[in-house]
Coordinates of C-alpha atoms in Angstrom, one line a residue:
X130 CA 35.0 153.8 150.3
X131 CA 38.4 153.3 151.8
X132 CA 37.4 149.9 153.1
X133 CA 36.3 148.8 149.6
X134 CA 39.5 150.2 148.1
X135 CA 41.6 148.3 150.7
X136 CA 39.7 145.1 149.9
X137 CA 40.3 145.6 146.2
X138 CA 43.9 146.2 146.8
X139 CA 44.1 143.0 149.0
X140 CA 42.3 141.0 146.4
X141 CA 44.7 142.4 143.7
X142 CA 47.7 141.4 145.8
X143 CA 46.3 137.9 146.4
X144 CA 45.5 137.6 142.7
X145 CA 49.1 138.7 141.8
X146 CA 50.5 136.3 144.4
X147 CA 48.4 133.4 143.0
X148 CA 49.4 134.3 139.5
X149 CA 53.1 134.3 140.5
X150 CA 52.6 130.9 142.2
X151 CA 50.7 129.6 139.2
X152 CA 53.5 130.8 136.9
X153 CA 56.1 129.2 139.2
X154 CA 54.1 125.9 139.2
X155 CA 53.8 126.1 135.4
X156 CA 57.5 126.6 135.1
X157 CA 58.2 123.6 137.5
X158 CA 55.7 121.5 135.5
X159 CA 57.3 122.4 132.2
X160 CA 60.7 121.6 133.7
X161 CA 59.4 118.3 135.1
X162 CA 57.8 117.4 131.7
X163 CA 61.1 118.2 130.0
X164 CA 63.0 116.0 132.4
X165 CA 60.5 113.2 132.0
X166 CA 60.7 113.5 128.2
X167 CA 64.5 113.4 128.4
X168 CA 64.3 110.4 130.8
X169 CA 61.9 108.6 128.4
X170 CA 64.3 109.4 125.5
X171 CA 67.3 108.1 127.5
X172 CA 65.3 105.0 128.4
X173 CA 64.4 104.5 124.7
X174 CA 68.0 105.0 123.7
X175 CA 69.1 102.5 126.3
X176 CA 66.5 99.9 125.1
X177 CA 67.7 100.5 121.5
X178 CA 71.3 100.1 122.6
X179 CA 70.4 96.9 124.5
X180 CA 68.6 95.5 121.5
X181 CA 71.6 96.4 119.2
X182 CA 74.0 94.8 121.7
X183 CA 71.9 91.7 121.8
X184 CA 71.8 91.5 118.0
X185 CA 75.6 92.0 117.9
X186 CA 76.1 89.3 120.5
X187 CA 73.9 86.9 118.4
X188 CA 75.9 87.8 115.2
X189 CA 79.1 87.3 117.1
X190 CA 78.0 83.9 118.4
X191 CA 77.0 82.9 114.8
X192 CA 80.3 84.0 113.5
X193 CA 82.1 82.2 116.2
X194 CA 80.1 79.1 115.4
X195 CA 81.0 79.4 111.7
X196 CA 84.7 80.0 112.6
X197 CA 84.6 76.9 114.9
X198 CA 83.1 74.9 112.0
X199 CA 85.8 76.1 109.6
X200 CA 88.5 75.2 112.2
X201 CA 87.0 71.7 112.5
X202 CA 86.9 71.3 108.7
X203 CA 90.5 72.5 108.4
X204 CA 91.6 70.2 111.1
X205 CA 89.9 67.3 109.3
X206 CA 91.5 68.2 106.0
X207 CA 94.9 68.4 107.7
X208 CA 94.3 65.0 109.3
X209 CA 93.3 63.4 105.9
X210 CA 96.5 64.9 104.3
X211 CA 98.6 63.4 107.1
X212 CA 96.9 60.1 106.6
X213 CA 97.6 60.2 102.9
X214 CA 101.3 61.0 103.5
X215 CA 101.4 58.2 106.1
X216 CA 100.0 55.7 103.6
X217 CA 102.5 56.8 101.0
X218 CA 105.4 56.5 103.4
X219 CA 104.2 53.1 104.6
X220 CA 104.1 51.9 101.0
X221 CA 107.6 53.2 100.3
X222 CA 109.1 51.3 103.3
X223 CA 107.0 48.1 102.7
X224 CA 109.2 45.0 102.0
X225 CA 107.5 44.1 98.8
X226 CA 107.9 47.6 97.5
X227 CA 111.6 47.6 98.4
X228 CA 112.1 44.2 96.7
X229 CA 110.5 45.5 93.6
X230 CA 112.8 48.5 93.6
X231 CA 115.8 46.3 94.1
X232 CA 114.9 43.9 91.2
X233 CA 114.1 46.9 88.9
X234 CA 117.4 48.7 89.6
X235 CA 119.6 45.5 89.6
X236 CA 118.1 43.5 86.6
X237 CA 121.2 44.3 84.5
X238 CA 123.7 44.1 87.3
X239 CA 123.8 40.9 89.4
X240 CA 126.0 42.5 92.1
X241 CA 123.7 45.5 92.6
X242 CA 120.7 43.0 92.5
X243 CA 122.2 40.9 95.3
X244 CA 123.0 44.0 97.4
X245 CA 119.5 45.4 96.9
X246 CA 117.9 42.2 97.9
X247 CA 119.9 42.0 101.1
X248 CA 118.9 45.6 101.9
X249 CA 115.3 44.9 101.2
X250 CA 115.3 41.9 103.5
X251 CA 116.3 44.1 106.5
X252 CA 113.5 45.3 108.8
X253 CA 112.7 49.0 108.5
X254 CA 110.8 51.0 111.1
X255 CA 107.3 51.9 109.7
X256 CA 106.0 55.4 110.2
X257 CA 103.6 56.1 113.0
X258 CA 100.0 56.6 112.1
X259 CA 98.7 60.2 112.6
X260 CA 96.2 60.9 115.4
X261 CA 93.3 63.3 115.2
X262 CA 94.0 66.6 117.0
X263 CA 91.3 69.0 118.4
X264 CA 90.9 72.2 116.4
X265 CA 93.2 75.0 117.4
X266 CA 91.5 77.5 119.6
X267 CA 90.9 80.9 118.1
X268 CA 92.4 82.7 121.1
X269 CA 94.1 82.1 124.4
X270 CA 92.0 80.9 127.3
X271 CA 90.6 83.7 129.4
X272 CA 91.5 82.9 133.0
X273 CA 89.1 85.3 134.6
X274 CA 86.5 83.8 136.9
X275 CA 83.4 82.8 134.9
X276 CA 85.1 83.5 131.5
X277 CA 84.6 79.8 130.4
X278 CA 81.5 79.4 132.5
X279 CA 78.7 80.8 130.4
X280 CA 75.2 79.4 129.7
X281 CA 74.7 77.5 126.5
X282 CA 71.1 76.3 126.5
X283 CA 69.0 79.2 125.2
X284 CA 65.6 77.4 124.8
X285 CA 63.2 75.9 127.2
X286 CA 60.1 73.8 126.5
X287 CA 56.8 74.0 128.4
X288 CA 53.8 72.0 127.4
X289 CA 55.1 71.5 123.9
X290 CA 55.8 75.2 123.4
X291 CA 59.4 76.4 122.9
X292 CA 60.7 79.6 124.6
X293 CA 63.9 81.3 123.6
X294 CA 65.9 82.9 126.5
X295 CA 68.7 85.4 126.5
X296 CA 71.1 83.7 128.9
X297 CA 72.2 85.3 132.2
X298 CA 75.8 86.4 131.6
X299 CA 78.0 85.0 134.3
X300 CA 80.3 87.7 135.5
X301 CA 84.1 87.3 135.1
X302 CA 85.0 89.0 138.4
X303 CA 86.0 90.7 140.5
X304 CA 87.7 88.4 143.1
X305 CA 87.0 89.0 146.7
X306 CA 90.5 88.1 147.8
X307 CA 92.9 88.5 144.8
X308 CA 95.9 88.0 147.1
X309 CA 94.9 84.4 147.8
X310 CA 95.2 81.4 145.4
X311 CA 93.4 78.1 145.9
X312 CA 93.6 74.8 144.1
X313 CA 90.1 73.4 144.0
X314 CA 88.7 69.9 143.1
X315 CA 84.9 70.3 143.0
X316 CA 81.8 69.9 140.9
X317 CA 80.4 72.8 138.8
X318 CA 78.0 73.9 141.5
X319 CA 80.7 74.3 144.2
X320 CA 83.1 75.8 141.6
X321 CA 80.4 78.5 141.0
X322 CA 80.3 79.3 144.7
X323 CA 84.0 79.4 145.2
X324 CA 85.4 80.9 142.0
X325 CA 85.0 84.6 143.1
X326 CA 86.4 84.1 146.6
X327 CA 90.0 83.8 145.5
X328 CA 92.2 83.1 142.5
X329 CA 91.2 79.6 141.7
X330 CA 93.0 76.8 139.9
X331 CA 90.9 73.9 138.7
X332 CA 91.0 71.2 136.0
X333 CA 94.3 69.4 137.1
X334 CA 94.3 65.6 137.3
X335 CA 96.2 63.0 139.2
X336 CA 98.6 62.7 136.3
X337 CA 99.4 66.4 135.6
X338 CA 99.0 68.3 138.9
X339 CA 102.8 68.4 139.4
X340 CA 103.0 70.3 136.1
X341 CA 99.9 72.5 136.5
X342 CA 100.1 73.7 140.1
X343 CA 103.6 75.1 140.1
X344 CA 102.5 77.6 137.4
X345 CA 100.8 79.5 140.3
X346 CA 101.6 77.8 143.6
X347 CA 98.4 77.8 145.7
X348 CA 98.0 78.8 149.4
X349 CA 95.5 76.1 150.0
X350 CA 94.0 73.0 148.5
X351 CA 90.2 72.4 148.7
X352 CA 88.8 69.0 147.7
X353 CA 85.1 68.4 147.7
X354 CA 83.5 64.9 148.0
X355 CA 83.1 64.7 144.2
X356 CA 81.4 61.6 142.8
X357 CA 82.5 62.0 139.2
X358 CA 85.7 63.0 137.4
X359 CA 89.4 61.9 137.6
X360 CA 89.6 62.4 141.4
X361 CA 86.4 60.5 142.3
X362 CA 88.2 57.1 142.6
X363 CA 91.2 58.7 144.4
X364 CA 89.1 59.9 147.3
X365 CA 86.5 57.1 147.8
X366 CA 87.4 54.0 149.7
X367 CA 91.1 53.4 149.9
X368 CA 93.0 56.6 149.0
X369 CA 94.6 56.5 145.6
X370 CA 98.2 57.1 144.8
X371 CA 97.5 60.3 142.9
X372 CA 95.8 61.8 146.0
X373 CA 98.7 60.8 148.2
X374 CA 101.1 62.3 145.8
X375 CA 99.1 65.5 145.7
X376 CA 99.0 65.8 149.5
X377 CA 102.7 65.1 149.7
X378 CA 103.4 67.8 147.2
X379 CA 101.3 70.3 149.2
X380 CA 103.0 69.2 152.5
X381 CA 106.5 69.9 151.0
X382 CA 105.4 73.4 150.2
X383 CA 103.4 74.2 153.4
X384 CA 100.1 74.4 151.5
X385 CA 97.0 74.0 153.7
X386 CA 94.8 71.1 152.7
X387 CA 91.0 71.0 153.3
X388 CA 88.5 68.2 152.6
X389 CA 84.9 69.4 152.2
X390 CA 82.2 66.7 152.5
X391 CA 79.0 67.9 150.7
X392 CA 77.3 64.7 149.6
X393 CA 77.4 60.9 149.8
X394 CA 78.1 58.6 152.8
X395 CA 80.9 60.2 154.8
X396 CA 82.2 56.7 155.5
X397 CA 83.1 56.3 151.9
X398 CA 85.5 59.3 152.2
X399 CA 86.7 58.8 155.7
X400 CA 90.0 57.2 154.8
X401 CA 90.9 59.9 152.3
X402 CA 89.7 62.7 154.6
X403 CA 92.1 61.6 157.4
X404 CA 95.0 62.5 155.1
X405 CA 93.9 66.2 155.0
X406 CA 94.9 68.8 157.6
X407 CA 91.3 70.1 157.9
X408 CA 87.9 68.5 157.4
X409 CA 84.5 70.3 157.0
X410 CA 81.0 69.0 156.3
X411 CA 77.5 70.2 155.4
X412 CA 76.0 67.2 157.1
X413 CA 74.6 67.9 160.6
X414 CA 75.0 64.3 161.6
X415 CA 78.8 64.3 161.0
X416 CA 81.1 65.4 163.9
X417 CA 83.2 67.7 161.8
X418 CA 83.3 71.5 161.7
X419 CA 80.4 72.9 159.6
X420 CA 81.0 74.6 156.2
X421 CA 77.5 75.1 154.7
X422 CA 76.7 76.3 151.2
X423 CA 75.9 80.0 151.0
X424 CA 74.6 82.2 148.2
X425 CA 77.3 83.6 145.9
X426 CA 76.3 87.3 145.3
X427 CA 78.1 87.4 141.9
X428 CA 75.7 84.8 140.5
X429 CA 72.8 84.5 143.0
X430 CA 71.3 88.0 142.7
X431 CA 68.2 89.8 141.4
X432 CA 69.7 91.1 138.2
X433 CA 67.1 90.3 135.6
X434 CA 67.3 88.5 132.3
X435 CA 67.3 90.9 129.4
X436 CA 64.1 89.4 128.1
X437 CA 62.4 89.6 131.5
X438 CA 60.2 86.9 133.2
X439 CA 57.4 84.9 131.7
X440 CA 54.0 85.2 133.3
X441 CA 53.9 81.7 134.6
X442 CA 54.3 79.8 137.9
X443 CA 56.4 76.7 137.3
X444 CA 57.1 73.6 139.3
X445 CA 60.8 72.9 140.2
X446 CA 60.8 70.0 137.7
X447 CA 59.6 72.3 134.9
X448 CA 62.1 74.9 135.8
X449 CA 65.2 72.6 136.1
X450 CA 65.1 69.7 133.7
X451 CA 67.9 67.3 134.3
X452 CA 70.0 68.2 131.2
X453 CA 70.9 71.7 132.3
X454 CA 74.4 72.7 133.2
X455 CA 74.8 75.0 136.2
X456 CA 75.3 78.2 134.2
X457 CA 72.0 77.3 132.5
X458 CA 70.4 76.8 136.0
X459 CA 71.4 80.3 136.8
X460 CA 69.5 81.5 133.8
X461 CA 66.4 79.4 134.7
X462 CA 66.3 80.8 138.2
X463 CA 65.5 84.3 136.7
X464 CA 62.9 83.1 134.2
X465 CA 59.5 82.4 135.8
X466 CA 57.1 84.6 137.6
X467 CA 57.3 82.2 140.6
X468 CA 58.4 78.6 141.4
X469 CA 56.3 76.1 143.3
X470 CA 58.8 74.0 145.2
X471 CA 57.8 70.7 146.7
X472 CA 58.5 69.7 150.4
X473 CA 62.0 68.5 150.9
X474 CA 63.6 70.9 148.4
X475 CA 67.2 71.4 149.7
X476 CA 67.7 74.6 151.7
X477 CA 70.5 75.7 149.5
X478 CA 68.3 75.5 146.4
X479 CA 65.6 77.6 148.0
X480 CA 68.2 80.1 149.1
X481 CA 69.6 80.4 145.6
X482 CA 66.1 80.9 144.1
X483 CA 65.2 83.5 146.6
X484 CA 68.5 85.3 146.2
X485 CA 67.7 85.6 142.4
X486 CA 64.5 87.5 143.4
X487 CA 62.2 84.7 142.3
X488 CA 59.0 84.3 144.4
X489 CA 58.7 80.9 145.9
X490 CA 55.1 79.7 146.1
X491 CA 52.0 79.7 143.9
X492 CA 51.8 83.5 143.4
X493 CA 54.2 86.1 142.1
X494 CA 54.3 88.2 145.3
X495 CA 57.1 90.8 144.9
X496 CA 57.0 91.9 148.6
X497 CA 57.4 88.3 149.9
X498 CA 60.1 87.7 147.3
X499 CA 62.0 90.7 148.6
X500 CA 61.8 89.5 152.2
X501 CA 62.9 86.0 151.1
X502 CA 65.9 87.5 149.2
X503 CA 66.9 89.4 152.3
X504 CA 66.6 86.3 154.4
X505 CA 68.7 84.3 151.9
X506 CA 71.5 86.7 152.3
X507 CA 71.1 86.9 156.0
X508 CA 71.6 83.1 156.2
X509 CA 75.1 83.7 154.9
X510 CA 76.9 84.4 151.7
X511 CA 79.8 82.2 150.4
X512 CA 82.1 85.1 151.2
X513 CA 81.2 84.8 154.9
X514 CA 81.6 81.0 154.8
X515 CA 85.1 81.4 153.3
X516 CA 85.9 83.9 156.1
X517 CA 85.1 81.2 158.6
X518 CA 87.1 78.6 156.7
X519 CA 90.2 80.7 156.4
X520 CA 90.0 81.7 160.1
X521 CA 89.7 78.0 161.1
X522 CA 92.8 76.9 159.0
X523 CA 94.9 79.9 159.9
X524 CA 95.0 81.9 156.7
X525 CA 94.2 85.7 156.6
X526 CA 90.6 86.4 155.5
X527 CA 91.3 90.1 154.7
X528 CA 88.9 91.6 152.1
X529 CA 87.1 94.9 151.3
X530 CA 84.3 95.8 153.7
X531 CA 81.0 97.6 153.4
X532 CA 81.5 99.8 156.5
X533 CA 79.3 102.9 156.2
X534 CA 79.5 106.5 157.2
X535 CA 76.2 108.5 157.1
X536 CA 76.1 112.2 156.1
X537 CA 73.2 113.9 157.8
X538 CA 72.7 117.6 157.1
X539 CA 69.9 119.1 159.4
X540 CA 68.8 122.5 158.1
X541 CA 65.6 122.6 160.1
X542 CA 66.0 122.0 163.9
X543 CA 62.4 120.7 164.1
X544 CA 63.5 117.7 162.0
X545 CA 66.4 116.7 164.3
X546 CA 64.6 114.1 166.3
X547 CA 63.0 112.5 163.3
X548 CA 66.3 112.4 161.4
X549 CA 68.3 110.9 164.2
X550 CA 65.6 108.3 164.7
X551 CA 65.9 107.2 161.1
X552 CA 69.7 106.7 161.4
X553 CA 69.3 104.8 164.7
X554 CA 67.1 102.2 163.0
X555 CA 69.9 101.2 160.6
X556 CA 72.5 98.4 161.1
X557 CA 76.1 98.6 160.0
X558 CA 76.6 102.3 160.6
X559 CA 80.1 102.9 161.8
X560 CA 80.2 106.7 161.7
X561 CA 77.6 109.6 161.6
X562 CA 78.6 113.0 160.4
X563 CA 76.0 115.5 161.8
X564 CA 75.9 119.0 160.3
X565 CA 73.2 121.0 162.0
X566 CA 72.2 122.9 165.2
X567 CA 74.4 122.6 168.3
X568 CA 71.9 120.5 170.2
X569 CA 72.1 117.8 167.6
X570 CA 75.6 116.6 168.7
X571 CA 74.6 115.6 172.2
X572 CA 71.3 114.2 171.1
X573 CA 73.1 112.1 168.4
X574 CA 75.4 110.7 171.1
X575 CA 72.4 109.7 173.2
X576 CA 70.5 108.1 170.4
X577 CA 73.5 106.3 168.8
X578 CA 75.8 105.4 171.7
X579 CA 77.8 102.8 169.7
X580 CA 78.4 104.9 166.7
X581 CA 81.3 107.4 166.2
X582 CA 79.7 110.9 166.1
X583 CA 81.4 113.7 164.3
X584 CA 79.7 117.1 164.6
X585 CA 80.1 120.3 162.6
X586 CA 78.1 123.5 163.0
X587 CA 77.2 125.0 159.6
X588 CA 77.5 128.6 158.7
X589 CA 74.1 130.3 158.5
X590 CA 74.3 130.8 154.7
X591 CA 75.5 127.2 153.9
X592 CA 73.5 125.3 151.3
X593 CA 72.8 121.6 151.8
X594 CA 75.3 120.8 149.0
X595 CA 78.0 122.8 150.8
X596 CA 77.2 121.0 154.1
X597 CA 77.6 117.6 152.3
X598 CA 80.8 118.7 150.6
X599 CA 82.3 119.8 154.0
X600 CA 81.2 116.4 155.5
X601 CA 82.6 114.1 152.9
X602 CA 86.2 114.8 154.0
X603 CA 85.3 113.7 157.5
X604 CA 84.0 110.3 156.4
X605 CA 86.3 107.3 157.2
X606 CA 84.3 104.2 156.1
X607 CA 84.4 102.6 152.7
X608 CA 80.9 103.6 151.8
X609 CA 79.1 106.9 152.4
X610 CA 75.3 107.3 152.7
X611 CA 73.4 110.6 152.4
X612 CA 70.1 110.7 154.3
X613 CA 67.4 113.4 154.1
X614 CA 65.9 114.5 157.5
X615 CA 62.5 114.9 155.9
X616 CA 62.1 111.3 154.7
X617 CA 61.4 107.9 156.3
X618 CA 63.8 105.1 156.2
X619 CA 63.0 101.5 157.1
X620 CA 65.2 99.4 159.5
X621 CA 66.6 97.4 156.5
X622 CA 67.2 100.4 154.3
X623 CA 71.0 100.5 154.5
X624 CA 71.6 96.8 154.7
X625 CA 69.4 96.2 151.6
X626 CA 71.1 99.0 149.7
X627 CA 74.6 97.8 150.6
X628 CA 73.8 94.4 149.2
X629 CA 73.9 95.9 145.7
X630 CA 77.7 96.4 146.0
X631 CA 78.1 92.6 146.3
X632 CA 76.8 91.9 142.8
X633 CA 76.9 95.2 140.8
X634 CA 79.9 97.0 139.4
X635 CA 78.6 100.4 140.3
X636 CA 80.3 103.0 142.4
X637 CA 77.1 104.7 143.4
X638 CA 73.9 102.9 144.4
X639 CA 70.5 104.3 145.2
X640 CA 66.8 104.2 144.3
X641 CA 65.2 105.4 141.1
X642 CA 62.1 103.3 142.0
X643 CA 60.6 104.4 145.4
X644 CA 57.5 105.2 147.3
X645 CA 56.5 108.8 148.1
X646 CA 53.9 110.4 150.4
X647 CA 52.3 113.8 149.9
X648 CA 50.9 115.1 153.1
X649 CA 48.3 117.6 151.8
X650 CA 46.4 115.2 149.5
X651 CA 47.4 112.2 151.7
X652 CA 48.5 110.4 148.6
X653 CA 50.9 107.5 148.3
X654 CA 52.8 107.3 145.0
X655 CA 55.2 104.9 143.4
X656 CA 57.8 106.3 141.1
X657 CA 59.4 104.3 138.2
X658 CA 58.6 100.7 139.4
X659 CA 60.3 99.4 136.3
X660 CA 63.6 101.0 137.4
X661 CA 64.5 98.3 139.9
X662 CA 67.8 96.4 139.7
X663 CA 69.2 98.2 136.7
X664 CA 71.9 100.7 135.7
X665 CA 70.4 104.2 135.2
X666 CA 71.6 107.7 134.6
X667 CA 70.1 109.0 137.8
X668 CA 68.9 108.0 141.3
X669 CA 67.3 110.1 144.1
X670 CA 69.9 112.0 146.1
X671 CA 68.2 111.1 149.4
X672 CA 69.0 107.4 148.7
X673 CA 72.6 107.9 147.7
X674 CA 75.1 105.3 148.9
X675 CA 78.5 105.6 147.3
X676 CA 82.1 104.6 147.5
X677 CA 83.9 107.2 149.6
X678 CA 86.7 107.9 147.1
X679 CA 84.3 108.3 144.2
X680 CA 82.3 111.0 146.1
X681 CA 85.5 112.8 147.1
X682 CA 86.5 113.0 143.5
X683 CA 83.1 114.3 142.3
X684 CA 82.2 116.6 145.3
X685 CA 78.8 118.2 145.9
X686 CA 77.5 121.3 144.2
X687 CA 76.9 124.4 146.3
X688 CA 73.1 124.1 146.1
X689 CA 70.2 123.2 148.4
X690 CA 67.8 122.1 145.6
X691 CA 69.3 120.1 142.7
X692 CA 72.7 119.1 144.1
X693 CA 71.9 115.5 143.3
X694 CA 71.0 116.4 139.7
X695 CA 74.4 118.1 139.3
X696 CA 76.1 115.1 140.8
X697 CA 74.3 112.6 138.6
X698 CA 75.2 114.7 135.5
X699 CA 78.9 114.6 136.6
X700 CA 78.7 110.9 136.9
X701 CA 77.4 110.6 133.3
X702 CA 80.2 112.9 132.2
X703 CA 82.9 110.9 134.0
X704 CA 81.5 107.5 133.1
X705 CA 80.7 106.5 136.7
X706 CA 78.2 103.7 137.0
X707 CA 75.0 104.3 138.9
X708 CA 72.8 101.4 140.0
X709 CA 69.1 101.6 141.0
X710 CA 68.3 98.9 143.7
X711 CA 64.8 97.8 144.9
X712 CA 61.8 100.1 145.6
X713 CA 61.5 99.2 149.3
X714 CA 62.7 100.6 152.6
X715 CA 62.4 104.3 151.8
X716 CA 59.6 106.9 151.6
X717 CA 60.0 110.4 150.2
X718 CA 57.9 112.7 152.3
X719 CA 56.7 116.2 151.1
X720 CA 53.8 118.4 151.7
X721 CA 53.2 118.6 148.0
X722 CA 55.2 117.9 144.9
X723 CA 53.7 118.5 141.5
X724 CA 56.7 116.9 139.7
X725 CA 56.0 113.6 141.6
X726 CA 52.3 113.9 140.8
X727 CA 53.2 114.0 137.1
X728 CA 55.9 111.3 137.2
X729 CA 54.6 108.6 139.5
X730 CA 51.8 106.2 139.8
X731 CA 49.1 106.7 142.5
X732 CA 49.0 103.7 144.8
X733 CA 46.3 104.9 147.3
X734 CA 45.2 107.7 149.5
X735 CA 46.8 106.8 152.9
X736 CA 50.1 106.0 154.5
X737 CA 53.0 104.8 152.3
X738 CA 54.8 102.9 155.1
X739 CA 52.8 99.7 154.9
X740 CA 53.8 99.5 151.2
X741 CA 57.4 100.5 151.5
X742 CA 58.7 99.4 154.9
X743 CA 58.8 95.6 154.8

């Protein structure tokens, strides 16, 4: 009897425990559904705001076009009025008109008549005919990089069908080296590559450089081997007098001069190039120092068009018809599902396409596109090329860096080896802040011999958020990454994530789109694949990479679970921009997670690493 009673009691205890677990799971599910509904509402509001913004931009463009038309009509009316006044003045001073006036006024007075005729016979200067003037601009010219460098062609034609695009907005900054000013003579493509690397002066001619350049005396002059424009004749064949005067003006002021050969027969520019202090070329057959084209992260990046991509693979000729300006080219790069490029396509063109996240080939393969994007940046950005240029000519190349400190809180000693191995894979780590068991300090120094290790032993009752908050004051690099000991990070994780700081204006970068693996069901999930390369209210805390000063100002909540949600909520309150990067390079690993099961797509039953770690 006692055995049956004990069995009943045990069954009741198990039933109560299962009921408690079920109630807790139901509560978590309700909370997850509430969060998902809130996220969907936020996404809908964001889409609505984006549509309203687009409509407002279209209305503004229409109003600006109408205003431009009115200004043109007003300028024409003013010109016609000036012409009428000129004609009237011309008639008044005409000799026949003055003779008529003299005869009329002196017909009854011979003396006055004679005097009037003598006066009428004298030559009189005729008024100068008016000239047409361009309409007055509505506002002062915006001197920020890219302000006057926006796309204008909003339609494309394929097979007789017309497609309306929402142009890629060329950013107006920031400058990589705001302390440096360069006078640049280049075509629109090279201008797009250089305009964000320094304060840039362009548009001066052989006739007006002596008036334009003193307004902001440059530190260096860069002249590309242009084939069109007012300087083309000055630099080809025998150097022109305008070029000689410009170089003499620079020499008087100690301004470095650089000639950059990017196209054409180098012999055509040889005489002019000899007048410069420094010469560079993109041509491997020319015995000058190399200065190759590199991708410019401000404009060659995977930020999508607001209308998304079309579901078509285009040839390069279909993608880039000859009439497009370079800002319109930047829009076209982001438009197709993929681009089939013929053999012989210039390497810089392939790099620019890849840097915009566009698959190159006959299929829209996002994995290959991500690898190609990474490779395009690894080949060198324009910022790195300008570092080389400045070092070669003796000017300081100082600029902000992407040095990184990693915060690694280890609450479970059994995860220590795994966690340190994930950090050891990464490149560009300057400092590791380890907060965990005592043995983790020596082990970290063994695993990461070239990285500065700072160790702190946590108090037994410290939460993960408290550990992170204690570690942030120890960080010295410009960027701070938080890594979770439970998760898996690929070798390109940090380098891919840092790249977002080159083209976004966010203070915090991470992943809202990512792969996850649940051990118990052996399920691989993909969360929010549509959340790549966009500004969002929230990213996963285990993928956080932020500017150090921003994290110091916000701080971390004293929580183990949910510290990242509190931090993201504070970002929304303070207006701090958060950017979600790509889905690759990271796997969230848990035994089970009902919230993920309800908020992510099932990829397959099996390992997540082949999908995520590329």
